[in-house]
Amino acid sequence: MPSAPQLGFLNTTSQGWSELRLLTTQTTAASVNLDGQGLTISQIVAAARYGAKVSLGFETNAEARAKIDAAVKCLNDKLDAGESLYGINTGFGGSADSRTNNPKALQLALLQHQQCGLLELPQTSSYSTPSGAAASLSLSEEKLSMPEAWVRAAIAVRLNSLVRGHSGVRVEVLRTMAALLEHNITPVVPLRGSISASGDLSPLSYIAGCLAGEDGIQVWIDGPDGARIKVPSSKGLAQYKLEPVRFHPKEALGILNGTAVSAGVGALVLHDAANLAMLTHITTAMAVEASTATDASFAAFIGEECRPHPGQIESASTIFGLLKGSKLATHLTDEGIHLLRDEDEGSLRQDRYPLRTASQFMGPLLEDILASWKSLNIELNSTTDNPLISVRENTIHHGGNFQASSVTTAVEKTRLALALFGKLTFAQATELINPAMNRGLNANLSATDPSLNFHCKGVDIALAAVTSELQFLGSPVSTYIQPAEMSNQAVNSLALISARYTVHSINALQQLLAWTLYLLCQALDLRALQRTLASQLSTQISNSISKHFSTWIEQPDQTDLSAKVFSRLQKRMDETSARDLEARLLESYQMAGFEIHKFFAGLPSGGGSDPLRNILSWRDESVQETKELYRKTTLEFLESPQACHASSLLGSTRPVYEFIRRTLGVGMHGIDNYHEFADVEAFGKRPTIGEGVSVILESLRNGDLFKVLFEEGVLLAK
């Protein structure tokens, strides 16, 4: 049989994480080399979000420097020869039928008409800070400007394109652009206004305006106390002794006419999306454990031999590997493929779809994200303006590399994948909350009586809310293209809009996964509690059978009968997990007592009336003993909420569970419910459920949780 195709998603994400850490760890920090050839998604993340240093490749490469200079000369020679060159001596877009003899002024005219974005008014404006009766609370706190990380990403991507020597932009301009990153000068760029057709014209005009030192362009810089302050760009440049740029022919157009903002935001999105894809595999494996489900659904034979899609194979292999060594999941090696018909009567023979088909569901999504990753890596190392200068051919080409559809398709595939990861996670999580589906866990994952503990009911509703939003965001943006700019841009990509909405999807999936991780840890603790109780309960039942029935039952029969009583009791306890403990125990012991009735009914004399009376006293006494056992053991768990009770039962998911319990300090829930809220003051001082989930969410946002995934052996690249 030919070998199965390899996708390499985990390798790609792991290598990306390693590169990011290399660029952002103080002891090993290297610079991001912008040479137009080797820029990666991880390098963009490092430069944009973590302030990694950047260097310009042409500073140490004479050939690259010569190519840039030659492109500038080629452009000037053709301009001096009187050639008609778009955007250099012609108008722009649908106005390209106009001509000018003032090419330098034309560059400023370009900036002027593109700097039309909406931004918050400077604090010096009399309209910016209403007070007294005129003051009101805003309908929305949404900013009109882009996050600084987006702008830094755009500058890095644009630089990497311009250094390729196809754009005719002088090295002096490129050095000033690089200085913005070096000194952490970030132009304030409007959030809206780009259709990503002729590139991201308007957003990039604010970066160009900053380089020119326009007072109408604001920038963020470090203030005297280290806090970020907003000042006019002329002041920001002056603070770091940077001379404002005076644009030569095509230079403003060279900066504006590209896909850098879309590609930059897209790169930031892809980095987080890939990490969330891997985290969804972790939560799926944890859900298998919490549901006491099987790893047999992820057997290599199913994918590698029967349906060899590379994404499905890698997804299944990842989950299967995570479950290795788990004492909660059942395993392919001991599942009992030859289980007899009567042995599992009344139970599902196979897991439900959210677990059993997880690799088939997620595999294609991995393929889509990886395809997007590869496409964006190409875009980051492309020249995307117009016109383009070929020094080798001594020709200026008029084309359309600014059309950002490659970015659009990349982020749209990614956003749909995020929506589907969310849908799968929602199904797995809500199955665990539901006592009709979770194989014996209390309703709402309560650790105590469900009549006074509705623990995850609010989480259940919140999951539905955020999943609905995520599904809405999964719809394409590109189908809403409108003709623009005198219908010259009758088709456009909407790449930046699509990338922006993919950021919303990232945020929504992060929240969904934070809630899910919270309830998974609770479910795993409840399984650990069940295992602890089962061990103690088995002994208790053996002792009670001996105490009440040793007169009539020999020791070997006692052992056999105890096992049958225990099995029937456990089954009925699992079936009644929506009810309070005492009611469950009473009904379960009544059912379990049937095994004792059956034993005596099988004796020649039936045992007489004494055993029957003893059955009733055995049941009543056992209910109380078991209730005390449950409450005592439950209290031990709840009084040590961060004790990582489930650690010894887990496979490779263990570090994630322990990170949440021990490092983040988000503990097992239920101590107030156990005491029936007797100490109201203590309840009022305890963190809310949402606070605990918020701590988990922050670890997703700042990357701490992903350090556990990629650096503590949870995910091992192959």
Tab-separated table of N, CA and C in Angstrom, residues 538 541-543 545-546 553-568 592 594-600:
chain	number	residue	atom	x	y	z
A	538	SER	N	-16.883	0.247	46.135
A	538	SER	CA	-16.760	-1.191	45.915
A	538	SER	C	-16.447	-1.912	47.222
A	541	ILE	N	-19.582	-1.814	49.576
A	541	ILE	CA	-20.623	-2.777	49.198
A	541	ILE	C	-20.223	-4.188	49.625
A	542	SER	N	-18.970	-4.534	49.418
A	542	SER	CA	-18.501	-5.862	49.853
A	542	SER	C	-18.696	-6.040	51.352
A	543	ASN	N	-18.344	-5.010	52.111
A	543	ASN	CA	-18.500	-5.088	53.570
A	543	ASN	C	-19.964	-5.189	53.973
A	545	ILE	N	-22.500	-6.377	52.185
A	545	ILE	CA	-23.032	-7.695	51.814
A	545	ILE	C	-22.623	-8.727	52.869
A	546	SER	N	-21.365	-8.657	53.272
A	546	SER	CA	-20.885	-9.587	54.301
A	546	SER	C	-21.621	-9.377	55.615
A	553	ILE	N	-24.846	-16.573	52.763
A	553	ILE	CA	-24.044	-16.548	51.535
A	553	ILE	C	-22.582	-16.822	51.858
A	554	GLU	N	-22.000	-17.802	51.172
A	554	GLU	CA	-20.589	-18.121	51.347
A	554	GLU	C	-19.717	-17.022	50.713
A	555	GLN	N	-18.454	-16.970	51.140
A	555	GLN	CA	-17.552	-15.894	50.709
A	555	GLN	C	-17.413	-15.791	49.183
A	556	PRO	N	-17.185	-16.890	48.469
A	556	PRO	CA	-17.058	-16.758	47.008
A	556	PRO	C	-18.303	-16.148	46.372
A	557	ASP	N	-19.479	-16.554	46.868
A	557	ASP	CA	-20.717	-15.995	46.328
A	557	ASP	C	-20.877	-14.532	46.723
A	558	GLN	N	-20.389	-14.164	47.914
A	558	GLN	CA	-20.442	-12.759	48.331
A	558	GLN	C	-19.653	-11.880	47.353
A	559	THR	N	-18.486	-12.340	46.978
A	559	THR	CA	-17.641	-11.568	46.054
A	559	THR	C	-18.340	-11.367	44.718
A	560	ASP	N	-18.905	-12.460	44.202
A	560	ASP	CA	-19.608	-12.378	42.922
A	560	ASP	C	-20.829	-11.476	43.019
A	561	LEU	N	-21.590	-11.615	44.106
A	561	LEU	CA	-22.797	-10.811	44.292
A	561	LEU	C	-22.437	-9.336	44.476
A	562	SER	N	-21.385	-9.046	45.210
A	562	SER	CA	-20.962	-7.649	45.423
A	562	SER	C	-20.637	-6.975	44.099
A	563	ALA	N	-19.975	-7.705	43.212
A	563	ALA	CA	-19.628	-7.139	41.907
A	563	ALA	C	-20.876	-6.824	41.094
A	564	LYS	N	-21.874	-7.719	41.147
A	564	LYS	CA	-23.113	-7.486	40.402
A	564	LYS	C	-23.897	-6.312	40.984
A	565	VAL	N	-23.948	-6.226	42.313
A	565	VAL	CA	-24.641	-5.106	42.964
A	565	VAL	C	-23.960	-3.790	42.604
A	566	PHE	N	-22.634	-3.797	42.674
A	566	PHE	CA	-21.875	-2.581	42.358
A	566	PHE	C	-22.125	-2.147	40.920
A	567	SER	N	-22.101	-3.079	39.980
A	567	SER	CA	-22.308	-2.762	38.573
A	567	SER	C	-23.690	-2.174	38.335
A	568	ARG	N	-24.711	-2.800	38.920
A	568	ARG	CA	-26.076	-2.302	38.721
A	568	ARG	C	-26.252	-0.938	39.399
A	592	ALA	N	-30.276	-2.068	42.564
A	592	ALA	CA	-29.171	-2.981	42.857
A	592	ALA	C	-29.621	-4.143	43.724
A	594	PHE	N	-32.109	-5.828	43.429
A	594	PHE	CA	-32.674	-6.883	42.587
A	594	PHE	C	-31.697	-8.048	42.446
A	595	GLU	N	-30.406	-7.752	42.424
A	595	GLU	CA	-29.403	-8.814	42.305
A	595	GLU	C	-29.438	-9.730	43.528
A	596	ILE	N	-29.697	-9.152	44.709
A	596	ILE	CA	-29.775	-9.965	45.928
A	596	ILE	C	-31.051	-10.800	45.910
A	597	HIS	N	-32.171	-10.164	45.507
A	597	HIS	CA	-33.429	-10.912	45.358
A	597	HIS	C	-33.221	-12.098	44.423
A	598	LYS	N	-32.571	-11.844	43.306
A	598	LYS	CA	-32.366	-12.890	42.312
A	598	LYS	C	-31.505	-14.018	42.880
A	599	PHE	N	-30.519	-13.660	43.697
A	599	PHE	CA	-29.661	-14.678	44.300
A	599	PHE	C	-30.468	-15.593	45.213
A	600	PHE	N	-31.269	-14.982	46.104
A	600	PHE	CA	-32.033	-15.806	47.042
A	600	PHE	C	-33.141	-16.576	46.333
